[in-house]
């Protein structure tokens, strides 16, 4: 069951990061590898994209980007899905195409 009330307003980026890490800890059904890939990344909140994206830098750093308004409207379940979706881009090495 989702615990966040929607929509959420006045969240700081620090609080958004706390939400992301709490969601990552709930990945009960995903392989441990996906949690490890997620924890290697760094979340970044921006208004320059419309939803979410993942970027892997030339140095191999993983950056998970989220539009603030998009993030704030997601339920816990939806946020977990988006995080898993972005993690799978890294796991399947879409960044090396």
mmCIF file with all atom_site columns, C-alpha atoms in Angstrom, residues 10-96:
data_model
loop_
_atom_site.group_PDB
_atom_site.id
_atom_site.type_symbol
_atom_site.label_atom_id
_atom_site.label_alt_id
_atom_site.label_comp_id
_atom_site.label_asym_id
_atom_site.label_entity_id
_atom_site.label_seq_id
_atom_site.pdbx_PDB_ins_code
_atom_site.Cartn_x
_atom_site.Cartn_y
_atom_site.Cartn_z
_atom_site.occupancy
_atom_site.B_iso_or_equiv
_atom_site.pdbx_formal_charge
_atom_site.auth_seq_id
_atom_site.auth_comp_id
_atom_site.auth_asym_id
_atom_site.auth_atom_id
_atom_site.pdbx_PDB_model_num
ATOM 1  C CA . UNK A 1 10 ? 6.936  21.755 -1.024  1.00 0.00 ? 10 UNK A CA 1
ATOM 2  C CA . UNK A 1 11 ? 9.307  18.780 -1.005  1.00 0.00 ? 11 UNK A CA 1
ATOM 3  C CA . UNK A 1 12 ? 12.976 19.642 -0.910  1.00 0.00 ? 12 UNK A CA 1
ATOM 4  C CA . UNK A 1 13 ? 15.424 17.734 -3.081  1.00 0.00 ? 13 UNK A CA 1
ATOM 5  C CA . UNK A 1 14 ? 16.939 16.246 0.095   1.00 0.00 ? 14 UNK A CA 1
ATOM 6  C CA . UNK A 1 15 ? 13.520 14.844 1.069   1.00 0.00 ? 15 UNK A CA 1
ATOM 7  C CA . UNK A 1 16 ? 13.039 13.508 -2.462  1.00 0.00 ? 16 UNK A CA 1
ATOM 8  C CA . UNK A 1 17 ? 16.372 11.673 -2.155  1.00 0.00 ? 17 UNK A CA 1
ATOM 9  C CA . UNK A 1 18 ? 15.249 10.212 1.180   1.00 0.00 ? 18 UNK A CA 1
ATOM 10 C CA . UNK A 1 19 ? 12.071 8.952  -0.541  1.00 0.00 ? 19 UNK A CA 1
ATOM 11 C CA . UNK A 1 20 ? 14.119 7.348  -3.312  1.00 0.00 ? 20 UNK A CA 1
ATOM 12 C CA . UNK A 1 21 ? 16.394 5.501  -0.919  1.00 0.00 ? 21 UNK A CA 1
ATOM 13 C CA . UNK A 1 22 ? 13.419 4.337  1.143   1.00 0.00 ? 22 UNK A CA 1
ATOM 14 C CA . UNK A 1 23 ? 11.823 2.974  -2.034  1.00 0.00 ? 23 UNK A CA 1
ATOM 15 C CA . UNK A 1 24 ? 15.073 1.233  -3.039  1.00 0.00 ? 24 UNK A CA 1
ATOM 16 C CA . UNK A 1 25 ? 15.055 -0.540 0.314   1.00 0.00 ? 25 UNK A CA 1
ATOM 17 C CA . UNK A 1 26 ? 11.609 -1.983 -0.452  1.00 0.00 ? 26 UNK A CA 1
ATOM 18 C CA . UNK A 1 27 ? 12.659 -3.808 -3.624  1.00 0.00 ? 27 UNK A CA 1
ATOM 19 C CA . UNK A 1 28 ? 11.745 -7.169 -2.133  1.00 0.00 ? 28 UNK A CA 1
ATOM 20 C CA . UNK A 1 29 ? 11.068 -8.913 -5.434  1.00 0.00 ? 29 UNK A CA 1
ATOM 21 C CA . UNK A 1 30 ? 13.946 -7.596 -7.512  1.00 0.00 ? 30 UNK A CA 1
ATOM 22 C CA . UNK A 1 31 ? 17.386 -9.129 -7.678  1.00 0.00 ? 31 UNK A CA 1
ATOM 23 C CA . UNK A 1 32 ? 19.944 -7.756 -5.256  1.00 0.00 ? 32 UNK A CA 1
ATOM 24 C CA . UNK A 1 33 ? 21.962 -6.623 -8.272  1.00 0.00 ? 33 UNK A CA 1
ATOM 25 C CA . UNK A 1 34 ? 19.332 -4.029 -9.174  1.00 0.00 ? 34 UNK A CA 1
ATOM 26 C CA . UNK A 1 35 ? 19.489 -2.530 -5.690  1.00 0.00 ? 35 UNK A CA 1
ATOM 27 C CA . UNK A 1 36 ? 23.278 -2.381 -5.966  1.00 0.00 ? 36 UNK A CA 1
ATOM 28 C CA . UNK A 1 37 ? 23.115 -0.655 -9.358  1.00 0.00 ? 37 UNK A CA 1
ATOM 29 C CA . UNK A 1 38 ? 20.639 1.851  -7.967  1.00 0.00 ? 38 UNK A CA 1
ATOM 30 C CA . UNK A 1 39 ? 22.817 2.600  -4.941  1.00 0.00 ? 39 UNK A CA 1
ATOM 31 C CA . UNK A 1 40 ? 25.775 3.312  -7.243  1.00 0.00 ? 40 UNK A CA 1
ATOM 32 C CA . UNK A 1 41 ? 23.807 6.139  -8.823  1.00 0.00 ? 41 UNK A CA 1
ATOM 33 C CA . UNK A 1 42 ? 23.229 9.662  -7.701  1.00 0.00 ? 42 UNK A CA 1
ATOM 34 C CA . UNK A 1 43 ? 19.804 11.233 -7.887  1.00 0.00 ? 43 UNK A CA 1
ATOM 35 C CA . UNK A 1 44 ? 19.449 14.622 -9.533  1.00 0.00 ? 44 UNK A CA 1
ATOM 36 C CA . UNK A 1 45 ? 16.261 16.668 -9.681  1.00 0.00 ? 45 UNK A CA 1
ATOM 37 C CA . UNK A 1 46 ? 15.681 19.001 -12.583 1.00 0.00 ? 46 UNK A CA 1
ATOM 38 C CA . UNK A 1 47 ? 13.009 20.798 -14.542 1.00 0.00 ? 47 UNK A CA 1
ATOM 39 C CA . UNK A 1 48 ? 14.801 20.231 -17.867 1.00 0.00 ? 48 UNK A CA 1
ATOM 40 C CA . UNK A 1 49 ? 13.263 16.791 -18.511 1.00 0.00 ? 49 UNK A CA 1
ATOM 41 C CA . UNK A 1 50 ? 9.597  15.858 -18.435 1.00 0.00 ? 50 UNK A CA 1
ATOM 42 C CA . UNK A 1 51 ? 9.707  12.587 -16.478 1.00 0.00 ? 51 UNK A CA 1
ATOM 43 C CA . UNK A 1 52 ? 12.801 10.542 -15.552 1.00 0.00 ? 52 UNK A CA 1
ATOM 44 C CA . UNK A 1 53 ? 16.060 9.463  -17.160 1.00 0.00 ? 53 UNK A CA 1
ATOM 45 C CA . UNK A 1 54 ? 19.336 7.770  -16.376 1.00 0.00 ? 54 UNK A CA 1
ATOM 46 C CA . UNK A 1 55 ? 22.732 8.926  -17.602 1.00 0.00 ? 55 UNK A CA 1
ATOM 47 C CA . UNK A 1 56 ? 26.061 7.158  -17.382 1.00 0.00 ? 56 UNK A CA 1
ATOM 48 C CA . UNK A 1 57 ? 28.995 9.560  -17.598 1.00 0.00 ? 57 UNK A CA 1
ATOM 49 C CA . UNK A 1 58 ? 32.264 8.824  -19.408 1.00 0.00 ? 58 UNK A CA 1
ATOM 50 C CA . UNK A 1 59 ? 33.726 8.052  -15.969 1.00 0.00 ? 59 UNK A CA 1
ATOM 51 C CA . UNK A 1 60 ? 31.021 5.444  -15.376 1.00 0.00 ? 60 UNK A CA 1
ATOM 52 C CA . UNK A 1 61 ? 29.041 7.474  -12.839 1.00 0.00 ? 61 UNK A CA 1
ATOM 53 C CA . UNK A 1 62 ? 25.314 6.740  -12.912 1.00 0.00 ? 62 UNK A CA 1
ATOM 54 C CA . UNK A 1 63 ? 22.993 9.738  -12.569 1.00 0.00 ? 63 UNK A CA 1
ATOM 55 C CA . UNK A 1 64 ? 19.280 9.212  -12.067 1.00 0.00 ? 64 UNK A CA 1
ATOM 56 C CA . UNK A 1 65 ? 17.384 12.319 -13.148 1.00 0.00 ? 65 UNK A CA 1
ATOM 57 C CA . UNK A 1 66 ? 13.833 13.151 -12.157 1.00 0.00 ? 66 UNK A CA 1
ATOM 58 C CA . UNK A 1 67 ? 11.557 16.023 -13.010 1.00 0.00 ? 67 UNK A CA 1
ATOM 59 C CA . UNK A 1 68 ? 10.462 17.426 -9.650  1.00 0.00 ? 68 UNK A CA 1
ATOM 60 C CA . UNK A 1 69 ? 6.751  17.736 -10.500 1.00 0.00 ? 69 UNK A CA 1
ATOM 61 C CA . UNK A 1 70 ? 6.692  14.262 -12.057 1.00 0.00 ? 70 UNK A CA 1
ATOM 62 C CA . UNK A 1 71 ? 8.416  12.801 -8.981  1.00 0.00 ? 71 UNK A CA 1
ATOM 63 C CA . UNK A 1 72 ? 6.091  14.556 -6.541  1.00 0.00 ? 72 UNK A CA 1
ATOM 64 C CA . UNK A 1 73 ? 2.994  13.124 -8.235  1.00 0.00 ? 73 UNK A CA 1
ATOM 65 C CA . UNK A 1 74 ? 4.126  9.489  -8.085  1.00 0.00 ? 74 UNK A CA 1
ATOM 66 C CA . UNK A 1 75 ? 2.805  7.058  -5.524  1.00 0.00 ? 75 UNK A CA 1
ATOM 67 C CA . UNK A 1 76 ? 5.347  4.812  -3.793  1.00 0.00 ? 76 UNK A CA 1
ATOM 68 C CA . UNK A 1 77 ? 4.442  1.947  -6.119  1.00 0.00 ? 77 UNK A CA 1
ATOM 69 C CA . UNK A 1 78 ? 4.759  4.106  -9.222  1.00 0.00 ? 78 UNK A CA 1
ATOM 70 C CA . UNK A 1 79 ? 8.060  5.524  -8.004  1.00 0.00 ? 79 UNK A CA 1
ATOM 71 C CA . UNK A 1 80 ? 9.390  2.006  -7.447  1.00 0.00 ? 80 UNK A CA 1
ATOM 72 C CA . UNK A 1 81 ? 8.375  1.102  -11.003 1.00 0.00 ? 81 UNK A CA 1
ATOM 73 C CA . UNK A 1 82 ? 10.106 4.175  -12.461 1.00 0.00 ? 82 UNK A CA 1
ATOM 74 C CA . UNK A 1 83 ? 13.285 3.480  -10.476 1.00 0.00 ? 83 UNK A CA 1
ATOM 75 C CA . UNK A 1 84 ? 13.320 -0.155 -11.628 1.00 0.00 ? 84 UNK A CA 1
ATOM 76 C CA . UNK A 1 85 ? 12.696 0.945  -15.210 1.00 0.00 ? 85 UNK A CA 1
ATOM 77 C CA . UNK A 1 86 ? 15.665 3.326  -15.120 1.00 0.00 ? 86 UNK A CA 1
ATOM 78 C CA . UNK A 1 87 ? 17.891 0.777  -13.350 1.00 0.00 ? 87 UNK A CA 1
ATOM 79 C CA . UNK A 1 88 ? 17.166 -1.743 -16.094 1.00 0.00 ? 88 UNK A CA 1
ATOM 80 C CA . UNK A 1 89 ? 18.514 0.712  -18.681 1.00 0.00 ? 89 UNK A CA 1
ATOM 81 C CA . UNK A 1 90 ? 21.847 0.531  -16.821 1.00 0.00 ? 90 UNK A CA 1
ATOM 82 C CA . UNK A 1 91 ? 21.677 -3.228 -16.217 1.00 0.00 ? 91 UNK A CA 1
ATOM 83 C CA . UNK A 1 92 ? 21.025 -3.867 -19.925 1.00 0.00 ? 92 UNK A CA 1
ATOM 84 C CA . UNK A 1 93 ? 23.808 -1.425 -20.829 1.00 0.00 ? 93 UNK A CA 1
ATOM 85 C CA . UNK A 1 94 ? 21.636 0.769  -23.043 1.00 0.00 ? 94 UNK A CA 1
ATOM 86 C CA . UNK A 1 95 ? 24.160 3.550  -22.492 1.00 0.00 ? 95 UNK A CA 1
ATOM 87 C CA . UNK A 1 96 ? 26.810 1.757  -24.582 1.00 0.00 ? 96 UNK A CA 1
#
